[in-house]
Short mmCIF file of C-alpha atoms in Angstrom, two decimals:
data_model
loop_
_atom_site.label_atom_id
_atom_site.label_comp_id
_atom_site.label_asym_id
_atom_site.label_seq_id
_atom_site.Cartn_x
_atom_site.Cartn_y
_atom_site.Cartn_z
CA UNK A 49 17.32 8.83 20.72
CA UNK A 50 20.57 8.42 18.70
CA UNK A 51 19.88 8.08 14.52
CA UNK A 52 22.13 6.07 12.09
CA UNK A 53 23.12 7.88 8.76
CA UNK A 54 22.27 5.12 5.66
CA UNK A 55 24.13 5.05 3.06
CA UNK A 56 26.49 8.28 3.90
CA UNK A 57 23.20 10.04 2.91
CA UNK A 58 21.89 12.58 5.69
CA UNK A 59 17.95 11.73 6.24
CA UNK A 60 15.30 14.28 6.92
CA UNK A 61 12.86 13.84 9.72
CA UNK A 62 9.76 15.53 8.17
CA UNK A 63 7.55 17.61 10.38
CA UNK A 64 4.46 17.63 8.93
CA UNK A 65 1.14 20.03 9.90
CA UNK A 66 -1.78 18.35 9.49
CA UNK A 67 -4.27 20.03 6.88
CA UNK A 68 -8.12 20.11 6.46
CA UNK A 69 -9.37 18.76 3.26
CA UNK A 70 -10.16 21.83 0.51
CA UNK A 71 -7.58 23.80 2.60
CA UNK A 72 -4.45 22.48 -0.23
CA UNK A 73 -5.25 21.78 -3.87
CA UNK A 74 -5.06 18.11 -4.42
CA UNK A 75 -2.23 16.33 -5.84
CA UNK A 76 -2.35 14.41 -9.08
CA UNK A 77 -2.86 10.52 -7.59
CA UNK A 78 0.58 8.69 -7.84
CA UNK A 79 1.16 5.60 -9.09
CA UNK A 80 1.11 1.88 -7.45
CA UNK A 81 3.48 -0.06 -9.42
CA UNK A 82 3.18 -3.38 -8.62
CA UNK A 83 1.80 -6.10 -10.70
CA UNK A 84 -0.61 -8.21 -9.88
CA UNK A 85 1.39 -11.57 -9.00
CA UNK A 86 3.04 -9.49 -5.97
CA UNK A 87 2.57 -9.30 -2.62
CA UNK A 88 3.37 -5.92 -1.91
CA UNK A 89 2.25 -5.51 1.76
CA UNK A 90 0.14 -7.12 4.70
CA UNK A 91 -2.56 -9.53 3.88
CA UNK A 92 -1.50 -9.66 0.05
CA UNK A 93 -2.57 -7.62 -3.30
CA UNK A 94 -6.41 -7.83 -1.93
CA UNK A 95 -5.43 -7.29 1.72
CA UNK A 96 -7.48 -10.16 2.60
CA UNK A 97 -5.35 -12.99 2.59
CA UNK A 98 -6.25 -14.49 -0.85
CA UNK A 99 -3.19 -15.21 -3.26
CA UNK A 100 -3.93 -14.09 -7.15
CA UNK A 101 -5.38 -17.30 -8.76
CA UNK A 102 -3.26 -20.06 -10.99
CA UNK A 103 -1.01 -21.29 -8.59
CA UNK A 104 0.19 -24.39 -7.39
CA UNK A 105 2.83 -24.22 -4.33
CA UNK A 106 3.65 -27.86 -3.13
CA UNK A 107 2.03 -29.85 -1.05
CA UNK A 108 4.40 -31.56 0.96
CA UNK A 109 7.92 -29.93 2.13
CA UNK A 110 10.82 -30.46 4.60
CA UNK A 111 14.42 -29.57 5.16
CA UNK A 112 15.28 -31.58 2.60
CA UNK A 113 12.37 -31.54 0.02
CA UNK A 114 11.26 -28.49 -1.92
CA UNK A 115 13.41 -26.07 -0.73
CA UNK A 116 14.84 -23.91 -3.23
CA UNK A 117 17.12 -21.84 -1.34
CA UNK A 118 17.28 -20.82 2.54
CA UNK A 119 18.72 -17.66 4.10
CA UNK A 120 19.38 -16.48 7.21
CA UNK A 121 18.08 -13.51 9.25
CA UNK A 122 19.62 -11.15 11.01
CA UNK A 123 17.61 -10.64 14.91
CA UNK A 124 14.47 -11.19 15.20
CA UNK A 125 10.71 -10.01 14.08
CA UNK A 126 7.51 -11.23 12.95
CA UNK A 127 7.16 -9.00 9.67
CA UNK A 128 5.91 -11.20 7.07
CA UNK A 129 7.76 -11.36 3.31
CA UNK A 130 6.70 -8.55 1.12
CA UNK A 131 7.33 -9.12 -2.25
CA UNK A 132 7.74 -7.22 -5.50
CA UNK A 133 9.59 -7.61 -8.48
CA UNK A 134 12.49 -9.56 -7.92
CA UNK A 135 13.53 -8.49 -4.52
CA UNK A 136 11.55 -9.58 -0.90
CA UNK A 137 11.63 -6.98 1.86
CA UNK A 138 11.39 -7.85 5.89
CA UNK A 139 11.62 -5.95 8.73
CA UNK A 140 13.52 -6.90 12.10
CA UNK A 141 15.46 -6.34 15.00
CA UNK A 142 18.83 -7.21 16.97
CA UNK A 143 17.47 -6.68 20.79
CA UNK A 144 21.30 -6.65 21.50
CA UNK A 145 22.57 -3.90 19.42
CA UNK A 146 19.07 -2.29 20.04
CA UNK A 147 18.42 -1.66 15.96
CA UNK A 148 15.44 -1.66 13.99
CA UNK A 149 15.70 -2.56 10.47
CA UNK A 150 14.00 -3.58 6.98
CA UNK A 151 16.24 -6.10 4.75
CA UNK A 152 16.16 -6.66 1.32
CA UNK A 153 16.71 -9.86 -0.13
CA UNK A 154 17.30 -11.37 -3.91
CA UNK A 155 14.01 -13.38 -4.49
CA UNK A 156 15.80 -15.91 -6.84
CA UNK A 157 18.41 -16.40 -4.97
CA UNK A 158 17.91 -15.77 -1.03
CA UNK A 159 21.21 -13.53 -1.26
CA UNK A 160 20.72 -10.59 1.13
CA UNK A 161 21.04 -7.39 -0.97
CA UNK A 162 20.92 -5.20 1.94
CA UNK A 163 19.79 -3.44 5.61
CA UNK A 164 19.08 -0.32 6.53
CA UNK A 165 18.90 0.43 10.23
CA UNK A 166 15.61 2.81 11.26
CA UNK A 167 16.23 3.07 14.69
CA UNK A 168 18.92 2.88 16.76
CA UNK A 169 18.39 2.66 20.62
CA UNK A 170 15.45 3.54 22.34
CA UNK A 171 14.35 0.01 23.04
CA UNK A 172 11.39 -0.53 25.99
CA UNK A 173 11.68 -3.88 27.92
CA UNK A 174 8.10 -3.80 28.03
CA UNK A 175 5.50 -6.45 26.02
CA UNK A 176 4.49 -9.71 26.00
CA UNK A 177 6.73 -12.18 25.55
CA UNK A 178 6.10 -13.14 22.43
CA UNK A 179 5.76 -9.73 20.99
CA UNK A 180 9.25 -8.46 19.13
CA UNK A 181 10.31 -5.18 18.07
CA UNK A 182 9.79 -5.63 14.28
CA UNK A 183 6.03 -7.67 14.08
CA UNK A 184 5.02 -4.65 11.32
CA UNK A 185 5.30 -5.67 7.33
CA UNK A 186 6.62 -3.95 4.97
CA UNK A 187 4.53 -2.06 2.29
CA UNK A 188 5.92 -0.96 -1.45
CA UNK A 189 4.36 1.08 -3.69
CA UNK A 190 6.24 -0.28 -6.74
CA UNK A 191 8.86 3.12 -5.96
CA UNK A 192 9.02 3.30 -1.79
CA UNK A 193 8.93 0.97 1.29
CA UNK A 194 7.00 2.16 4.18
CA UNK A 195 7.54 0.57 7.44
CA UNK A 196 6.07 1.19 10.92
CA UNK A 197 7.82 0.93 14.37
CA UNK A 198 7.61 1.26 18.14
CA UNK A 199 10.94 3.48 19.70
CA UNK A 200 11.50 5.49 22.28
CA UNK A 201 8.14 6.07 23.02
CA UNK A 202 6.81 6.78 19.83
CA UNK A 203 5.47 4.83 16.89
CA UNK A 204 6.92 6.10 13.58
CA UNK A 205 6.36 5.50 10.24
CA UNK A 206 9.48 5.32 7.63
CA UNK A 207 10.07 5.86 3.85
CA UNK A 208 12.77 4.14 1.91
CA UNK A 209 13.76 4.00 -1.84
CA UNK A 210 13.54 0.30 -2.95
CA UNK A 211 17.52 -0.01 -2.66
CA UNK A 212 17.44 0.80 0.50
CA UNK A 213 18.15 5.13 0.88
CA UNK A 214 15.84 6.66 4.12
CA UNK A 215 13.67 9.33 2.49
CA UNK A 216 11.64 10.58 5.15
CA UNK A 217 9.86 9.45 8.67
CA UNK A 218 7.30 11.08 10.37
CA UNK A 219 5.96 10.65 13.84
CA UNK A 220 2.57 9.40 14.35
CA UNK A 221 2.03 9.32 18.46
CA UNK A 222 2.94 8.22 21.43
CA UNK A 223 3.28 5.09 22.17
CA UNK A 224 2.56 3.45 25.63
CA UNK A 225 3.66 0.01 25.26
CA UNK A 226 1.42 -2.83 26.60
CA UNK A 227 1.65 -6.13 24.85
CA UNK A 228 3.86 -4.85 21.63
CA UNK A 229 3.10 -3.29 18.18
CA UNK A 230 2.47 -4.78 14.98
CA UNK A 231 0.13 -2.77 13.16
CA UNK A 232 1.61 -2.35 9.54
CA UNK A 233 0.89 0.14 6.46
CA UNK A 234 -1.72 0.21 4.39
CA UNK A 235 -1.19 2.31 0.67
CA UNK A 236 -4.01 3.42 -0.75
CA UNK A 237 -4.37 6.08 -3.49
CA UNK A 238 -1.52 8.51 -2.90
CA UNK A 239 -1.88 7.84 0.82
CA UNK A 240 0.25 5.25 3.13
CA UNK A 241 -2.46 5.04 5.95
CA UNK A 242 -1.29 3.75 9.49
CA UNK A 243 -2.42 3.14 13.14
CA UNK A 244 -1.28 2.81 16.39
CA UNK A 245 -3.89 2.52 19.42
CA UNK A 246 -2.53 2.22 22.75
CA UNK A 247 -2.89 3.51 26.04
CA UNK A 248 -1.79 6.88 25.86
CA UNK A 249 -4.61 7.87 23.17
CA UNK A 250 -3.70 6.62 20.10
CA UNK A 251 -4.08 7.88 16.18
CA UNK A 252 -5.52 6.96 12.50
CA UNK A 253 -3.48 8.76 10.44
CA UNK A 254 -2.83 9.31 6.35
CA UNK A 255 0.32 10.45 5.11
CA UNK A 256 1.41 11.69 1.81
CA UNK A 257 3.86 9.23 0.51
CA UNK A 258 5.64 11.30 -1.62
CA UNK A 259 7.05 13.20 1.55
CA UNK A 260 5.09 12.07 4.89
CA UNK A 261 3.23 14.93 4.92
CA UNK A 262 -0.11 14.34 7.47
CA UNK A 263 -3.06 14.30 5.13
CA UNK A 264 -6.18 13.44 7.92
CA UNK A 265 -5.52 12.38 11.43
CA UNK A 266 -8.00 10.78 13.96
CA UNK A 267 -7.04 10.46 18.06
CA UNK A 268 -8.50 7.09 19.22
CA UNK A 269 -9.34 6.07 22.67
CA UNK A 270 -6.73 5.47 25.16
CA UNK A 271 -6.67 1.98 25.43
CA UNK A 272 -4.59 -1.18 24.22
CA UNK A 273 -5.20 -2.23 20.33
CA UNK A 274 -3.34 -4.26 17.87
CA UNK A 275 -5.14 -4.60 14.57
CA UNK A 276 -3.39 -2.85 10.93
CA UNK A 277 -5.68 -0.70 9.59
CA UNK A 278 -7.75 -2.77 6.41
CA UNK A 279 -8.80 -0.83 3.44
CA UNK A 280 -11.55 -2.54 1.27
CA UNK A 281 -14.70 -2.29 -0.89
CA UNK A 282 -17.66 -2.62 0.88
CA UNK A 283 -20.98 -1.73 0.79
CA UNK A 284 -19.83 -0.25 -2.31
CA UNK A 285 -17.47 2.25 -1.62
CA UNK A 286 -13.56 1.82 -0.42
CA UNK A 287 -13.04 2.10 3.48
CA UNK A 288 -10.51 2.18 6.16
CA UNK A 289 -11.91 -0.27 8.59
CA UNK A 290 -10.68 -0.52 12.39
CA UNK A 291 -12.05 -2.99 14.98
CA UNK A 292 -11.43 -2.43 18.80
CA UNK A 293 -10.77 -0.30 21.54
CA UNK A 294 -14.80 -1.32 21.97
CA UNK A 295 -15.73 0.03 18.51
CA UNK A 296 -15.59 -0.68 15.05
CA UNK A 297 -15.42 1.68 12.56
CA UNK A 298 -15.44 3.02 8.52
CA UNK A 299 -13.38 6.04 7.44
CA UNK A 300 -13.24 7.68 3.92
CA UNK A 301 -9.61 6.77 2.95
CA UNK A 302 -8.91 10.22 1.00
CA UNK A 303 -10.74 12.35 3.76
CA UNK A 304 -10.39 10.32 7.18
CA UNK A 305 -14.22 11.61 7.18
CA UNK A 306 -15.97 9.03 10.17
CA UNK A 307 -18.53 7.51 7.70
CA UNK A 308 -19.91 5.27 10.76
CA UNK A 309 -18.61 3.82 14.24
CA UNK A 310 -20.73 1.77 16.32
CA UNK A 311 -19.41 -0.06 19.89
CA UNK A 312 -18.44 -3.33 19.47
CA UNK A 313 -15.86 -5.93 18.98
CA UNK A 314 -13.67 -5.63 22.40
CA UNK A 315 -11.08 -3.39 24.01
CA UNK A 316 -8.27 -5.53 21.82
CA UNK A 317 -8.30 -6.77 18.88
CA UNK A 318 -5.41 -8.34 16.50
CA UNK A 319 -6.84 -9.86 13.68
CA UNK A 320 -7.34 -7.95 10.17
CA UNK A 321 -11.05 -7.35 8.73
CA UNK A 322 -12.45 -9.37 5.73
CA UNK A 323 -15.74 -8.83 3.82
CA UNK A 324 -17.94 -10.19 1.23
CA UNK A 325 -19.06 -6.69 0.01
CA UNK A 326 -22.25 -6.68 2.55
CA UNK A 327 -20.77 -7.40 5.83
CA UNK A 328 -17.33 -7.02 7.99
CA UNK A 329 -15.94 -9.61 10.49
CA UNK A 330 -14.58 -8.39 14.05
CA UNK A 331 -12.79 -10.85 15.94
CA UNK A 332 -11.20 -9.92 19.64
CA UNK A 333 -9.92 -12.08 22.66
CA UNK A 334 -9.72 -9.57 25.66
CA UNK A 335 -11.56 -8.68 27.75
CA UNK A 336 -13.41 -11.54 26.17
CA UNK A 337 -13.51 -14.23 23.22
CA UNK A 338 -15.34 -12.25 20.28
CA UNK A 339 -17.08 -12.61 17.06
CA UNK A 340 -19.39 -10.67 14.57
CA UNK A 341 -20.40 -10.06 11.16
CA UNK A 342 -21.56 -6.10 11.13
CA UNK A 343 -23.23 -4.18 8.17
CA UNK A 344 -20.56 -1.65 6.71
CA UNK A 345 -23.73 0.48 5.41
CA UNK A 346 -23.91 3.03 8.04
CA UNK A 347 -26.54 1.82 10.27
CA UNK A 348 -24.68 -0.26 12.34
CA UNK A 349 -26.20 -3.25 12.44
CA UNK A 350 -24.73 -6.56 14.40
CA UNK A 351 -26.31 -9.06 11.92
CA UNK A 352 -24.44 -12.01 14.34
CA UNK A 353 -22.12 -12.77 16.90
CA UNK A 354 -20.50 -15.51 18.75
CA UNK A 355 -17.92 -16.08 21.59
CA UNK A 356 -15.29 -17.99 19.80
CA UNK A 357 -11.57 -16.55 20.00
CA UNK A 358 -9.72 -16.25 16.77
CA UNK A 359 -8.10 -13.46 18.80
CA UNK A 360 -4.88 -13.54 16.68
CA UNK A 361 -5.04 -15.50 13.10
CA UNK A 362 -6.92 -13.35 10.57
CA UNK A 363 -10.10 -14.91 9.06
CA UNK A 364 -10.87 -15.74 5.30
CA UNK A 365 -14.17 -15.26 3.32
CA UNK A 366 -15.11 -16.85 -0.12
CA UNK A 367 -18.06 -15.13 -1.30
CA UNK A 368 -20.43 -16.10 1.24
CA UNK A 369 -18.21 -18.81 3.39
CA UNK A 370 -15.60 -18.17 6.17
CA UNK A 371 -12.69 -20.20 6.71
CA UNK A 372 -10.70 -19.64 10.35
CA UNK A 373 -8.82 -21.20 12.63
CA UNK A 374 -8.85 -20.34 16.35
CA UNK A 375 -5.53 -19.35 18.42
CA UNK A 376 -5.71 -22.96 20.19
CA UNK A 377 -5.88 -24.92 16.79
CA UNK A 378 -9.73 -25.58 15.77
CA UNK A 379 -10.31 -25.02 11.86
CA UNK A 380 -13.85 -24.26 11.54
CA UNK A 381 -16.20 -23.30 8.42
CA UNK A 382 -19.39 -20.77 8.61
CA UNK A 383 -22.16 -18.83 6.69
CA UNK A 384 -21.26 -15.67 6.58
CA UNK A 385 -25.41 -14.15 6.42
CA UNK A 386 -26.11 -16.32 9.62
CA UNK A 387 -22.94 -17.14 11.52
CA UNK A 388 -24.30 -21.06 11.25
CA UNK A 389 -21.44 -23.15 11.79
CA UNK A 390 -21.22 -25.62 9.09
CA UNK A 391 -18.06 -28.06 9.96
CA UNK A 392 -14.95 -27.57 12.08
CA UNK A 393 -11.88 -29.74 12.65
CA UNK A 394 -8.86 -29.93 15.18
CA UNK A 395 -5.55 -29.03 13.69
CA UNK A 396 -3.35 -28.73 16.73
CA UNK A 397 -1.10 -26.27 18.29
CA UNK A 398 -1.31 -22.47 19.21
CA UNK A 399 -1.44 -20.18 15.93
CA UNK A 400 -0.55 -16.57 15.59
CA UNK A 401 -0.09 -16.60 11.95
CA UNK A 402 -2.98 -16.28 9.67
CA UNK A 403 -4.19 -18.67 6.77
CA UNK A 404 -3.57 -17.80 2.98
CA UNK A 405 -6.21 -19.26 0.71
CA UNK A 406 -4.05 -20.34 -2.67
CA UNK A 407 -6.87 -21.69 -5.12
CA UNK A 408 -9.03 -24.05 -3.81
CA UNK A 409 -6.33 -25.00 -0.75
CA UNK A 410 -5.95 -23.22 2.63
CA UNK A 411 -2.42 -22.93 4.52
CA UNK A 412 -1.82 -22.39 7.83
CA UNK A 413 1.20 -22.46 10.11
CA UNK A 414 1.25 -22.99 13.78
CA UNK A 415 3.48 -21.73 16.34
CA UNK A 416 5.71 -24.47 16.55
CA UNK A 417 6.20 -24.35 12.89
CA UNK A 418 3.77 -26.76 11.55
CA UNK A 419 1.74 -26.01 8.38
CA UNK A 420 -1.53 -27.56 7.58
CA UNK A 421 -3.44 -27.45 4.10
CA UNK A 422 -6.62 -28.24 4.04
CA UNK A 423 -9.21 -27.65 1.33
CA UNK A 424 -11.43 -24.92 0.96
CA UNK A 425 -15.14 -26.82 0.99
CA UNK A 426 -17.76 -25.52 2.26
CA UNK A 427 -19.57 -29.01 2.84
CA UNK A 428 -16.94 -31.07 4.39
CA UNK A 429 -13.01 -30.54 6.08
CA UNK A 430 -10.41 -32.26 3.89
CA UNK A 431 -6.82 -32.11 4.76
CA UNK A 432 -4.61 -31.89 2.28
CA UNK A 433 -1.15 -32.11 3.91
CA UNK A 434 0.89 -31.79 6.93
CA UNK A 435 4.64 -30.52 6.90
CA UNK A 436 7.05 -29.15 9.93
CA UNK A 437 10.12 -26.73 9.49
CA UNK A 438 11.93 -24.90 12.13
CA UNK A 439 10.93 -24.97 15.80
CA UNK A 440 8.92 -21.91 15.66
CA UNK A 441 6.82 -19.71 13.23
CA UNK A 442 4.77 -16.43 14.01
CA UNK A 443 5.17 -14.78 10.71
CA UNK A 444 2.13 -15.16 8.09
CA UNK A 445 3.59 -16.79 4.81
CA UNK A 446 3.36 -15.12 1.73
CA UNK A 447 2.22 -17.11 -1.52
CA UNK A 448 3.74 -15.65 -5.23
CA UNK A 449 4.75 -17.58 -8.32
CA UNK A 450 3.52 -20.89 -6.87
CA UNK A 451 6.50 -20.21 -4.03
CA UNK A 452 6.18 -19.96 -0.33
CA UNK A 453 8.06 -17.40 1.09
CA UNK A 454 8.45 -18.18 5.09
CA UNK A 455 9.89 -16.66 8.00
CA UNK A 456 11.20 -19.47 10.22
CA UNK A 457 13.25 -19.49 13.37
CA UNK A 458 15.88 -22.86 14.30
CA UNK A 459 18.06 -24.01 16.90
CA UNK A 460 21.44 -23.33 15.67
CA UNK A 461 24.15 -24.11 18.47
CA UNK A 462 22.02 -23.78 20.85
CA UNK A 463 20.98 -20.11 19.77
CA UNK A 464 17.96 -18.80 18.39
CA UNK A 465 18.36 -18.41 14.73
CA UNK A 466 15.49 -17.36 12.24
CA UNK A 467 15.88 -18.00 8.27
CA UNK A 468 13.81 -17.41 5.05
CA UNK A 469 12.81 -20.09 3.40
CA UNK A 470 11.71 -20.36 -0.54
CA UNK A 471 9.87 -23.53 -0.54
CA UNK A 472 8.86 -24.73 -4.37
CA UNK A 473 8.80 -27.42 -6.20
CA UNK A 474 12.15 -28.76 -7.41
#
């Protein structure tokens, strides 16, 4: 597999040995510089798909309305905008020119600052159709980018200094392609913590981010998975929680120490964990339509579960409520302690991007590139607005300074053309 040189700078492939903890003395922890108004990798600055509070993005948008600057996109991908500071990062790639990039762009003025090419080559022709070679985001510790891809048989995960300079990458596992890859990173600590279940016989694996060095590493089964791994507080400690390949599972993030793992959920899974301290949501859609709350104590426990199929969109929870929306368009409410439905409503459309709760209003964006905001109410479904841009939209949107940040693909000239929109009120 051929490599690019960035920026007339040689990079160095790392090739870490894994170590067992109280074999190295520990490192002092490292920094996360980002404030608290970013949204410095998947899910946002609580990983769950809530935006920090005291904002007020519009309501209603359009090509013509609200837009405060558009830019376009070189190939294509599915990473969603990751934003710190004044500069938004995205991954794609050109299926042409076989390249795998991340991009950096000005977030004040759309200009495109820069692109550094990962990967070069190595492409499989394998996937689903809808999959693409770039579906991971971006993470940023406030100093690096980390960024996870599929090439050549391998998944990888990449470190780059914010202006765009490859620092070091480090193979995680083979990689047998089935329907794509979009698991992304997650930082936690001095760790960048990644996954990639497939086939083959996948891994969980922490990595120094200083230098890519393997901290823990855990071999999953060898089947098909899609989920990033999720690190939250609950049942009151920090874990890395993973859902599929039949089980679902809490790891010590610092240790990669199993602290339970009980079978459940389905063979794959997409969606992204949420909590309300007590219990953990699984979602899967293959082999069949699945849902569960499960006790993230140790004993395992299946409090509920249901056969409804939010197989791709990520769920939200408000203390004890859940907000989702199915793949095929249904918005629906529910208890969390129970699993009692408590309203739902048809939206319309397929969805594979995930709803962002902003305040006390929910956003969601279908396929074909229609966002709905509805109201986050536990007693009753009240839809706020409607709006359409673009002809299709797969990327989640990410919510910062009461902007909208979205990853939209057009019809230019008859081509397939995707652009980033900053949609505000003007």
């Amino acid at each position: 597999m051929k490599r690019l040189l960035s920026l007339s700078l040689l990079f160095l492939i790392s090739h870490p040995i894994c170590i067992t903890a109280g074999e190295e003395k520990e490192d002092s922890v490292e920094p996360i510089n980002v404030k608290a108004t970013d949204w410095p990798w998947w899910r946002g600055p609580q990983r769950n798909g809530i935006a920090y509070a005291n904002q007020n993005p519009p309501l209603k948008w359009s090509e013509t309305e609200n837009i405060v600057w558009k830019s376009p996109i070189p190939g294509r991908g599915y990473s969603s905008p990751t934003v710190v500071g004044n500069r938004i990062y995205l991954a794609t790639a050109d299926k042409k020119q076989e390249t795998q990039s991340v991009l950096c762009y000005d977030r004040a003025t759309g200009k495109q600052l820069w692109q550094t090419v990962i990967h070069k080559g190595g492409f499989s022709t394998k996937g689903n159709k809808k999959s693409t070679h770039a579906s991971s985001t971006v993470a940023c510790d406030g100093k690096r980018l980390f960024i996870n891809f599929v090439n050549d048989g391998s998944a990888y995960t990449t470190a780059l200094t914010l202006d765009g300079r490859l620092l070091w990458q480090t193979k995680i596992t083979d990689y047998i392609i089935h329907q794509g890859y979009g698991s992304s990173p997650a930082i936690y600590d001095s760790l960048v913590i990644v996954s990639a279940d497939n086939k083959g016989g996948g891994a969980i694996a922490a990595l120094k981010r200083k230098d890519g060095s393997v901290v823990w590493k855990i071999d999953r089964p060898k089947t098909p998975n899609y989920p990033s791994p999720i690190i939250l507080n609950v049942a009151g400690k920090d874990q890395v929680l993973m859902t599929g390949c039949d089980l679902v599972t809490g790891i010590e993030p610092l240790t990669g120490k199993k602290l339970w793992e009980i079978e459940g959920a389905t063979t794959e899974c997409v969606t992204s964990t949420v909590t309300n301290g007590d219990l953990i949501l699984t979602s899967g859609g293959y082999p069949k339509n699945h849902m569960s709350a499960v006790k993230a104590d140790g004993s395992g426990t299946v409090v509920w579960e249901n056969n409804n199929r939010m197989y791709v969109p990520s769920m939200l929870v408000q203390g004890d409520i859940i907000y989702s929306v199915t793949d095929n368009g249904v918005a629906i409410c529910w208890d969390i302690k129970t699993g009692k439905q408590i309203w739902k409503a048809r939206l319309g459309g397929t969805f594979s991007s995930s709803p962002v709760l902003v305040g006390d209003r929910i956003y969601v964006t279908n396929e074909a590139g229609e966002t709905y905001i509805f109201k986050a109410d536990p007693k009753e479904f009240e839809l706020l607005g409607e709006n359409k841009l673009g002809t299709e939209v797969f990327a989640t949107p990410t919510f910062c300074d009461s902007r909208i940040y979205m990853r939209v693909s057009e019809e230019v000239d008859g081509k397939r053309q995707e652009f980033l929109y900053c949609i505000g009120k003007r």
